[in-house]
Amino acid sequence: MSELIWEPYKTLLGAETIETLFMLAKSLKGAKIVHVNSTHYGGGVAEILHKMVPLMNGLGLNARWEAIEGNELFFECTKTFHNLFQGQKSSFPDSSLLRNYELENERNAAKLAPILQEADFVFIHDPQPLSMIKYLPERKGKWIWRCHIETSCAPQKLWQYLRTFINLFDASVFSLDNFNQALPHPIYLIPPSIDPLSEKNIELSQNEVIEKLKEFKIDPDRKFIAQISRFDRFKDPVGVIWAFQWAKKYHPGLQLVLAGGSAADDPESMAVLNEIQALAKNDPDIFVLNLPPTSHRIINALQRGAEIILQKSIKEGFGLTVAEALWKMKPVIAGNTGGIRLQVLDQITGVLVNTPEGAARQIRSLLQMPEKGREWGLAGKRLVKENFLITRHLRDYLTLMLSNNHTTC
Amino acid sequence: MLQNEIISYVWGMEGKEFRIKNCHLALIALGVAAATLNELKDLLQHIPEDSLYHHFWANRLCVPIHEKSPNNDFSHWVCMTLRDEVLAERLAIIDPQEFATTQDLRKTLIETIERRIQEGEETPRSEKGHKFHFLRSMTIAYPSKWVIAHPKELKGLIAEMSLSSIYYHLIDARHRNRIDDFSGWLSSWGAPFDEAIQKIKKIDLYFLSLREIRKELEQILKLSQ
């Protein structure tokens, strides 16, 4: 991959930022790196890897990305892991589901063995491919488990089960420091990031934004607020609808857009979508948009057209949609949870809320005082530029790999 | 002396040249956290030295946009999460530079917290998700674009230096080498720079933010020969 991939980043972020990355990557030139996750499409992890891997190659590394396969039972089991991690009261998977989970990963390990065993660094993303490590004892390089989920509420039984695999890794990476598990290897803290030059974040013309709104029959002459997120109970879309309908009493004409989609590894999303559509069907000012995973430019337009962006999550790993909104200088009303707190500094780059009532009040307040929203927008963009762009994320990964190369680690 | 792990991928000073470095931290969680003052006190007994170093010094490379008051993470957490402003103030004035050993610093921290607990006021518990998580960090240093051949080149350069360079060459250097890199290098240029060296050594590295330290350094070097 040519270094030319970096040219537009130099223009946007300055040559020095990019030169730093090349400097750090020098000692890792040619290193074989493999990222493994559960899907090439949908969700924040896939979105990051789509650019991270080519950018790594543009720095002279030899990176590639593999997605594992799994049957329905496999993804049912891993979705349960995900829900348990986030504190939902689900039953722990029974032994047959766990056995299937391990068998599927044994199969994936056999298929990917030639690539993984020779790699210098393997990054396993989230619990789906986690148990693969057990079936590759001949591995040569450093294996790192990258967890993107919020883990502070994970029940002990889940940790006990997954630790049998996690303990085999050389290091782990979490987005936040809000978990209580000591592991027998270094636990790196690396928040995820957005790509400022992706279809989702690149500048759009006002005309394009308006055209996209009209495609979905959203009135561009009336203000709208939006939550752009996967259809998932932990994003509290029902709470958002309630908050919107309360605020609309004071701002008639306001519209709400709930736009999202499903990820290939999330079997519950259709049920959540149906529930929201039923709630919204009698309100002509609510637009529920089920978008395919490649709708990045549409999402970009929706975020840019919105007056306010909501991310009223009850639980959230990081919340890339928040960083996207802040990058576009939009005021954000967000759930006071997880990685959102790293991005929404209360009353500085947005506002944190704990209830639909809190969100409702903030919507009303921001619509009455748009200058406050503009101030937050400017501060938010600066925060994202300094902390949550893919360049910082890459720098952290390079730092991690360098520190794992060093004998003092 | 508190120390942090440094991995340097370039040569340092060679001969009379001063190679300015940038640095970046790899943040590592220890996997232990405190929700109350009692838990904080108990964990402080045993956490490794490099974690204390991080929470007193290296944290200033982690401050977000609004640049919180550059005190230690303990006072910040006690203030913002436990809302105990009395204890926060007492912890904030603990200056690690005043302690000959890490054990003395650790002892003072613990005694300060114990005193507060014994004062008998209700000891709050942090909300879920707001515990104090102990961290340590590893510093990765790498070259910047500047290689300084003569002190007069430094004058115009300081304002452009990254905050990570200021941290690495002033704060971190003092802990690695007992002297900051600027003073160390200027001393090799003889008596004309003695006054500047004395002033640099007096910069209050603990109570000033990195931006403020950079500004002071810039002023000192502007006025020097």
XYZ file of C-alpha atoms in Angstrom:
634
model
C 0.000 0.000 0.000
C 1.420 3.306 -1.063
C 2.306 6.103 1.257
C 0.040 8.212 -0.969
C -2.906 7.107 1.155
C -1.561 9.531 3.735
C -1.545 12.650 1.533
C -5.091 13.849 2.287
C -4.439 13.352 6.020
C -1.381 15.576 5.795
C -3.515 18.271 4.207
C -6.220 18.002 6.851
C -4.162 17.407 9.988
C -0.728 18.756 9.164
C 2.429 17.026 8.030
C 3.876 16.798 11.540
C 1.098 14.546 12.808
C 1.705 12.125 9.972
C 5.501 12.297 10.214
C 5.195 11.204 13.836
C 3.408 8.063 12.720
C 6.050 7.278 10.131
C 8.716 7.819 12.756
C 7.062 5.369 15.149
C 6.398 2.826 12.403
C 10.037 2.738 11.262
C 11.009 0.135 13.851
C 8.016 -2.001 12.859
C 8.534 -1.894 9.106
C 7.338 -5.089 7.464
C 5.795 -6.468 10.642
C 2.967 -8.915 9.880
C -0.197 -7.808 11.624
C -3.557 -9.564 11.469
C -6.820 -8.136 12.775
C -9.629 -10.642 13.365
C -13.247 -9.744 14.092
C -16.705 -11.130 13.447
C -17.871 -9.168 10.439
C -16.620 -6.995 7.618
C -19.849 -4.988 7.629
C -21.831 -3.108 10.220
C -20.788 -1.851 13.634
C -17.992 0.341 14.882
C -15.218 -2.249 14.783
C -15.636 -2.967 11.073
C -15.779 0.724 10.385
C -12.456 1.354 12.117
C -10.705 -1.594 10.527
C -11.796 -0.615 7.013
C -9.361 2.282 7.177
C -6.950 1.253 9.923
C -5.585 -1.683 7.960
C -4.803 0.244 4.740
C -3.309 3.068 6.757
C -1.062 0.622 8.610
C 0.095 -0.689 5.256
C 0.686 2.875 4.117
C 3.141 3.193 7.008
C 5.138 0.215 5.763
C 3.551 -2.451 7.959
C 2.138 -5.655 6.494
C -1.405 -5.684 7.867
C -4.482 -7.668 6.909
C -8.008 -8.193 8.194
C -9.951 -11.433 8.540
C -13.578 -11.939 9.586
C -14.537 -15.232 11.161
C -17.576 -17.284 10.228
C -20.179 -18.648 12.538
C -23.551 -20.350 12.471
C -26.712 -18.892 13.998
C -26.113 -20.506 17.364
C -22.632 -19.055 17.455
C -23.916 -15.490 17.056
C -26.749 -16.150 19.485
C -24.139 -17.117 22.054
C -21.883 -14.135 21.378
C -24.797 -11.698 21.458
C -25.604 -13.084 24.907
C -21.986 -12.456 25.931
C -22.383 -8.885 24.673
C -25.599 -8.342 26.612
C -24.160 -9.848 29.777
C -21.116 -7.604 29.494
C -23.401 -4.600 29.394
C -25.394 -5.664 32.423
C -28.512 -7.027 30.816
C -30.114 -9.811 32.816
C -29.741 -12.661 30.380
C -29.258 -16.324 31.113
C -25.729 -17.484 30.775
C -25.404 -19.602 27.617
C -25.921 -23.270 28.286
C -23.213 -25.840 27.726
C -24.375 -26.725 24.226
C -24.186 -23.093 23.102
C -20.737 -22.750 24.644
C -19.603 -25.945 22.999
C -20.854 -24.669 19.651
C -19.046 -21.339 20.245
C -15.784 -23.152 20.858
C -16.235 -25.582 17.964
C -16.918 -22.762 15.526
C -13.779 -20.985 16.683
C -11.787 -24.193 16.424
C -12.943 -24.379 12.826
C -12.017 -20.710 12.252
C -8.611 -21.294 13.827
C -7.900 -24.212 11.510
C -8.893 -22.155 8.481
C -6.826 -19.110 9.448
C -3.885 -20.968 10.993
C -1.404 -20.361 8.148
C -1.938 -16.598 8.465
C -2.221 -16.327 12.224
C 0.607 -18.584 13.260
C 3.169 -16.603 11.283
C 1.954 -13.150 12.275
C 4.073 -10.878 14.449
C 0.979 -9.321 16.006
C -2.568 -10.649 16.066
C -5.394 -8.434 17.270
C -8.520 -10.367 18.235
C -11.484 -8.019 18.450
C -14.226 -8.623 21.055
C -15.493 -11.984 22.344
C -16.577 -13.518 19.055
C -13.150 -14.790 17.907
C -11.726 -14.897 21.440
C -11.496 -18.648 21.936
C -9.540 -19.157 18.689
C -6.278 -18.684 20.586
C -6.793 -21.975 22.406
C -6.510 -23.844 19.127
C -3.293 -22.236 17.928
C -0.588 -23.236 20.392
C 2.063 -22.981 17.636
C 1.571 -19.240 17.277
C 4.748 -17.225 16.925
C 3.932 -13.584 17.600
C 2.150 -11.481 20.186
C -1.590 -11.940 20.538
C -3.599 -9.035 21.811
C -7.258 -9.107 22.795
C -9.015 -5.891 21.854
C -12.286 -5.453 23.744
C -14.575 -2.691 22.464
C -17.496 -3.422 24.795
C -18.167 -1.784 28.123
C -17.315 -4.417 30.679
C -17.948 -2.817 34.063
C -21.185 -4.752 34.652
C -20.002 -8.111 33.426
C -21.030 -10.925 35.788
C -18.275 -12.995 37.353
C -19.485 -16.160 35.647
C -18.889 -14.567 32.264
C -15.424 -13.375 33.212
C -14.595 -16.787 34.660
C -15.513 -18.468 31.401
C -13.846 -15.987 29.062
C -10.716 -15.666 31.175
C -9.769 -19.204 30.270
C -9.086 -17.707 26.833
C -8.165 -14.111 27.739
C -5.374 -15.336 30.032
C -3.658 -16.933 27.035
C -3.103 -13.537 25.411
C 0.040 -11.415 25.716
C -1.894 -8.203 26.316
C -5.416 -6.813 26.301
C -6.784 -3.487 25.140
C -9.875 -1.806 26.521
C -11.377 1.538 25.608
C -11.920 2.585 29.206
C -10.496 1.885 32.621
C -13.865 0.980 34.158
C -13.497 -2.707 34.829
C -12.287 -4.608 37.857
C -10.374 -7.477 36.466
C -6.679 -7.865 36.949
C -5.285 -9.924 34.111
C -1.950 -11.719 33.925
C -0.697 -9.381 31.215
C -0.642 -5.638 30.524
C -4.036 -4.012 29.998
C -3.664 -1.135 27.563
C -6.210 1.668 27.409
C -6.877 2.822 23.854
C -10.133 4.570 22.946
C -11.375 3.956 19.394
C -11.632 6.687 16.782
C -13.227 8.060 13.652
C -11.750 8.616 10.235
C -12.224 12.275 9.270
C -11.889 11.427 5.580
C -14.371 8.579 5.427
C -17.683 8.870 3.590
C -19.304 9.283 6.963
C -17.245 12.268 8.081
C -16.005 14.074 5.023
C -17.392 17.575 4.326
C -20.625 17.669 2.336
C -22.214 20.539 0.505
C -25.409 22.003 1.866
C -27.148 20.985 -1.380
C -26.207 17.367 -0.911
C -27.447 17.401 2.674
C -30.790 18.850 1.599
C -31.151 16.340 -1.248
C -30.533 13.440 1.103
C -33.131 14.749 3.569
C -35.701 15.069 0.803
C -35.058 11.465 -0.247
C -36.474 10.415 3.117
C -39.218 13.050 3.067
C -37.632 14.950 5.968
C -38.579 18.603 5.632
C -35.309 20.561 5.268
C -37.068 23.791 6.191
C -37.947 22.519 9.640
C -35.478 21.658 12.390
C -34.858 18.065 13.276
C -33.000 16.188 15.967
C -31.450 12.815 15.323
C -30.132 9.704 16.945
C -28.019 7.708 14.512
C -27.251 4.335 15.997
C -27.788 0.618 15.690
C -31.276 -0.518 16.735
C -30.426 -1.808 20.144
C -32.193 -1.498 23.490
C -29.044 -0.152 25.081
C -29.330 2.945 22.871
C -32.791 3.648 24.428
C -34.618 4.634 21.236
C -37.910 4.466 23.135
C -36.596 7.057 25.578
C -35.550 9.261 22.684
C -39.047 9.137 21.196
C -40.525 10.106 24.556
C -38.099 13.007 24.949
C -38.802 14.230 21.435
C -42.571 14.171 21.890
C -42.252 16.123 25.134
C -39.975 18.760 23.568
C -42.244 19.061 20.511
C -44.950 20.539 22.754
C -42.697 23.596 23.075
C -41.278 23.476 19.558
C -44.047 22.493 17.190
C -42.691 21.564 13.808
C -39.704 19.761 15.261
C -38.847 16.459 13.585
C -37.050 13.376 14.873
C -34.896 11.040 12.854
C -33.965 7.646 14.243
C -31.593 6.144 11.757
C -29.637 2.994 12.089
C -29.248 -0.509 10.918
C -28.240 -3.881 12.057
C -24.869 -5.523 12.193
C -24.491 -9.043 10.831
C -23.599 -10.265 14.303
C -26.664 -8.753 16.094
C -29.751 -10.971 15.952
C -31.931 -8.723 18.167
C -31.919 -5.586 16.079
C -34.989 -6.462 13.987
C -37.089 -6.905 17.116
C -36.022 -3.478 18.391
C -36.701 -1.889 15.004
C -40.235 -3.318 14.888
C -40.925 -1.973 18.355
C -39.802 1.550 17.416
C -41.745 1.552 14.169
C -44.889 0.643 16.078
C -44.322 3.503 18.546
C -43.635 6.023 15.817
C -46.313 5.099 13.321
C -48.851 7.688 14.472
C -46.423 10.596 14.543
C -45.726 11.996 11.058
C -42.724 13.941 12.406
C -40.802 10.828 13.411
C -38.691 9.168 10.720
C -37.386 5.690 11.457
C -34.809 4.783 8.849
C -33.450 1.257 8.600
C -30.316 1.795 6.592
C -28.042 -0.787 5.015
C -24.547 -0.990 6.475
C -22.988 0.939 3.606
C -25.095 4.095 4.129
C -22.198 6.188 5.323
C -22.847 9.222 3.163
C -26.518 9.277 4.110
C -25.589 9.162 7.784
C -23.141 11.969 7.168
C -25.890 14.090 5.659
C -28.337 13.308 8.457
C -25.796 14.260 11.102
C -24.908 17.484 9.303
C -28.535 18.413 8.775
C -29.580 17.838 12.370
C -29.915 20.657 14.840
C -28.992 18.399 17.748
C -27.594 14.883 17.871
C -28.687 12.476 20.568
C -26.935 9.379 21.759
C -29.081 8.523 24.745
C -27.368 5.246 25.477
C -27.946 3.359 28.681
C -24.777 1.396 28.145
C -22.105 2.176 25.624
C -18.642 0.892 24.908
C -17.354 4.022 23.288
C -20.044 5.533 21.056
C -18.366 6.426 17.786
C -21.500 8.246 16.678
C -20.760 10.839 19.357
C -17.302 11.533 17.972
C -18.845 11.766 14.490
C -21.340 14.361 15.693
C -18.710 16.367 17.570
C -16.476 16.352 14.498
C -19.377 17.939 12.591
C -19.668 20.559 15.364
C -23.118 19.433 16.432
C -24.318 19.846 20.024
C -24.718 16.416 21.566
C -27.122 15.202 24.246
C -25.818 11.871 25.408
C -26.311 9.145 27.976
C -24.046 9.445 30.979
C -22.291 6.152 30.422
C -19.134 4.451 29.267
C -16.943 6.036 26.647
C -19.442 8.772 25.950
C -18.047 10.491 29.038
C -14.649 10.727 27.361
C -16.169 12.692 24.514
C -19.051 14.657 25.976
C -17.505 16.863 28.636
C -20.616 18.039 30.420
C -21.576 21.579 29.425
C -18.359 21.952 27.425
C -18.705 19.744 24.381
C -22.281 18.652 25.020
C -24.477 17.531 27.870
C -24.835 14.240 29.726
C -28.247 12.962 30.757
C -29.481 9.982 32.728
C -33.160 9.842 31.828
C -35.543 10.576 28.956
C -36.745 13.502 31.049
C -33.227 14.870 31.202
C -32.876 14.534 27.451
C -36.234 16.220 26.898
C -35.259 19.216 28.964
C -31.932 19.601 27.189
C -33.574 19.415 23.777
C -35.917 22.221 24.747
C -33.060 24.257 26.222
C -30.747 23.899 23.215
C -33.466 24.812 20.762
C -34.095 27.946 22.766
C -30.400 28.841 23.025
C -28.676 27.730 19.838
C -25.590 29.838 20.616
C -24.799 27.429 23.447
C -24.930 24.580 20.943
C -22.536 26.409 18.628
C -20.018 26.895 21.453
C -20.226 23.239 22.323
C -19.808 22.332 18.685
C -16.537 24.246 18.367
C -15.143 22.752 21.563
C -16.283 19.301 20.515
C -14.514 19.443 17.189
C -11.279 20.470 18.882
C -11.603 17.627 21.375
C -12.106 15.065 18.618
C -9.240 16.455 16.544
C -6.844 16.113 19.466
C -8.063 12.820 20.865
C -10.379 10.720 18.726
C -9.124 10.610 15.174
C -7.728 7.530 13.526
C -4.239 9.073 13.573
C -4.200 9.047 17.376
C -5.605 5.526 17.362
C -2.855 4.339 15.039
C -0.270 6.055 17.181
C -1.558 4.130 20.201
C -1.411 0.831 18.344
C 2.135 1.551 17.186
C 3.091 2.446 20.743
C 1.570 -0.796 22.001
C 3.424 -2.870 19.428
C 6.696 -1.080 20.141
C 6.306 -1.629 23.863
C 5.565 -5.317 23.266
C 8.670 -5.613 21.152
C 10.826 -4.211 23.912
C 12.428 -6.703 26.268
C 11.616 -4.690 29.390
C 7.883 -5.145 28.901
C 12.719 8.761 43.068
C 9.629 8.059 41.012
C 10.490 6.640 37.657
C 8.585 5.671 34.603
C 9.420 3.176 31.953
C 10.962 4.814 28.922
C 11.458 3.250 25.592
C 13.553 5.436 23.385
C 14.020 4.662 19.771
C 16.543 7.325 19.022
C 19.847 8.433 20.373
C 19.805 11.219 22.923
C 22.278 13.975 23.078
C 25.359 13.414 21.023
C 28.346 15.627 21.481
C 27.121 19.199 21.631
C 23.878 18.606 19.765
C 20.549 18.575 21.539
C 18.080 16.286 19.781
C 14.592 17.312 20.774
C 12.250 14.397 21.290
C 8.524 14.012 21.420
C 6.899 11.291 23.447
C 3.686 9.427 23.736
C 2.261 7.378 26.586
C 0.976 3.834 26.454
C -1.623 3.755 29.224
C -1.854 0.499 31.139
C -4.515 -0.340 33.697
C -3.554 -2.235 36.824
C -7.015 -3.790 37.048
C -7.676 -2.459 40.559
C -9.974 0.377 41.516
C -11.245 2.240 44.577
C -14.804 3.341 45.208
C -14.296 4.827 48.673
C -11.603 6.565 50.657
C -10.949 3.389 52.630
C -10.416 1.421 49.448
C -8.173 4.172 48.058
C -6.093 4.169 51.238
C -5.769 0.379 51.222
C -4.776 0.160 47.585
C -2.228 2.951 47.965
C -0.309 0.715 50.371
C 0.662 -1.650 47.592
C 0.418 -0.100 44.177
C 3.722 -0.064 42.304
C 5.884 3.059 42.125
C 5.312 3.616 38.457
C 1.599 3.929 39.114
C 2.238 6.674 41.699
C 4.486 8.378 39.143
C 1.774 8.251 36.529
C -0.910 9.728 38.783
C 1.356 12.556 39.913
C 3.321 13.365 36.796
C 2.546 11.498 33.580
C -1.153 12.299 33.869
C -0.512 15.778 32.504
C -0.089 14.286 29.054
C -3.633 12.947 29.409
C -5.596 16.083 30.296
C -8.556 16.808 28.082
C -9.422 20.005 26.330
C -10.296 22.065 29.352
C -7.005 21.195 31.054
C -7.996 20.411 34.588
C -5.999 21.953 37.352
C -2.604 20.240 37.074
C -2.654 18.430 40.375
C -2.488 14.755 41.050
C -5.237 12.399 39.977
C -6.061 11.513 43.575
C -7.081 15.044 44.516
C -8.958 15.400 41.238
C -10.978 12.228 41.840
C -11.720 13.075 45.468
C -12.928 16.513 44.375
C -14.916 15.647 41.258
C -16.280 12.223 42.197
C -16.470 12.046 45.990
C -17.166 15.786 46.232
C -14.880 16.046 49.253
C -13.311 19.406 48.635
C -11.560 19.472 51.991
C -9.594 16.331 51.305
C -9.081 17.333 47.678
C -7.334 20.498 48.764
C -5.155 18.634 51.242
C -4.139 16.125 48.608
C -3.592 18.809 45.974
C -0.772 20.474 47.884
C 1.232 17.292 48.282
C 4.244 18.023 46.103
C 6.164 14.860 45.121
C 9.312 16.949 44.648
C 9.485 17.427 48.411
C 9.921 13.742 49.156
C 13.246 11.943 49.088
C 11.681 8.531 48.520
C 8.505 7.122 47.065
C 7.761 5.466 50.387
C 7.644 8.873 52.095
C 5.253 10.172 49.471
C 3.077 7.079 49.737
C 3.024 7.391 53.537
C 1.969 11.047 53.374
C -0.823 10.276 50.921
C -2.151 7.496 53.107
C -1.885 9.543 56.313
C -3.720 12.461 54.712
C -6.585 10.207 53.686
C -6.647 8.450 57.067
C -6.864 11.788 58.850
C -9.883 12.698 56.778
C -11.571 9.372 57.470
C -11.007 9.826 61.184
C -12.601 13.268 61.082
C -15.757 11.244 61.053
C -17.695 12.901 58.248
C -19.754 10.616 56.085
C -17.470 8.886 53.616
C -19.171 8.702 50.276
C -18.991 5.932 47.748
C -18.343 6.816 44.154
C -21.138 6.253 41.684
C -20.929 3.197 39.554
C -18.523 3.788 36.721
C -16.633 6.538 38.557
C -14.193 4.526 40.607
C -10.575 5.539 40.814
C -8.774 3.166 38.498
C -5.074 2.818 39.075
C -2.975 3.147 35.953
C 0.653 3.155 34.989
C 2.185 4.277 31.742
C 5.043 3.524 29.448
C 6.705 6.404 27.625
C 7.681 5.979 24.004
C 10.100 8.715 22.934
C 10.911 9.479 19.314
C 12.752 12.256 17.507
C 11.143 15.539 16.579
C 12.324 17.487 13.561
C 14.683 19.629 15.672
C 18.339 19.074 16.344
C 19.813 22.069 18.131
C 23.447 22.893 17.572
C 23.712 26.066 19.685
C 21.729 27.546 22.606
C 20.792 30.622 20.595
C 18.663 28.349 18.402
C 16.556 27.417 21.410
C 15.173 30.888 21.966
C 12.780 30.963 19.074
C 11.971 27.297 19.253
C 10.422 26.779 22.659
C 7.043 28.256 21.749
C 6.775 25.755 18.893
C 7.764 22.725 20.905
C 5.092 20.182 21.610
C 3.861 19.758 25.150
C 5.126 16.202 25.021
C 8.638 17.548 24.369
C 8.331 19.844 27.369
C 7.185 16.919 29.475
C 9.944 14.618 28.251
C 12.870 17.016 28.487
C 11.890 18.791 31.685
C 9.703 16.633 33.873
C 10.649 13.148 32.824
C 14.323 14.007 32.430
C 14.504 15.238 36.024
C 13.245 11.897 37.191
C 15.519 9.918 34.909
C 18.694 11.928 35.325
C 18.058 14.162 38.360
C 18.473 17.146 36.041
C 16.306 18.364 33.175
C 17.727 18.054 29.690
C 17.807 21.814 29.030
C 19.899 22.539 32.135
C 22.100 19.558 31.432
C 22.796 20.644 27.888
C 23.249 24.343 28.629
C 25.752 23.502 31.368
C 28.040 22.076 28.696
C 28.179 25.559 27.138
C 29.778 27.141 30.170
C 29.300 30.149 32.455
C 27.263 32.438 30.110
C 24.286 30.166 30.695
C 24.610 29.687 34.448
C 21.893 32.207 35.221
C 19.462 30.635 32.769
C 20.189 27.201 34.213
C 19.432 28.384 37.739
C 16.138 29.866 36.585
C 15.164 26.706 34.690
C 15.857 24.601 37.749
C 13.488 26.811 39.723
C 10.506 26.347 37.385
C 7.760 24.797 39.471
C 7.175 21.717 37.395
C 4.484 20.320 39.643
C 2.130 23.217 40.081
C 2.315 24.684 36.596
C 0.603 23.160 33.589
C 2.711 22.070 30.608
C 1.617 25.168 28.708
C 2.637 27.398 31.603
C 5.980 25.616 31.947
C 6.651 26.098 28.241
C 5.869 29.788 28.535
C 8.210 30.209 31.496
C 10.987 28.370 29.741
C 10.490 30.556 26.691
C 10.782 33.701 28.824
C 13.932 32.474 30.553
C 15.675 31.630 27.307
C 14.592 34.867 25.608
C 16.289 36.856 28.318
C 19.441 34.743 28.382
C 22.519 35.403 26.275
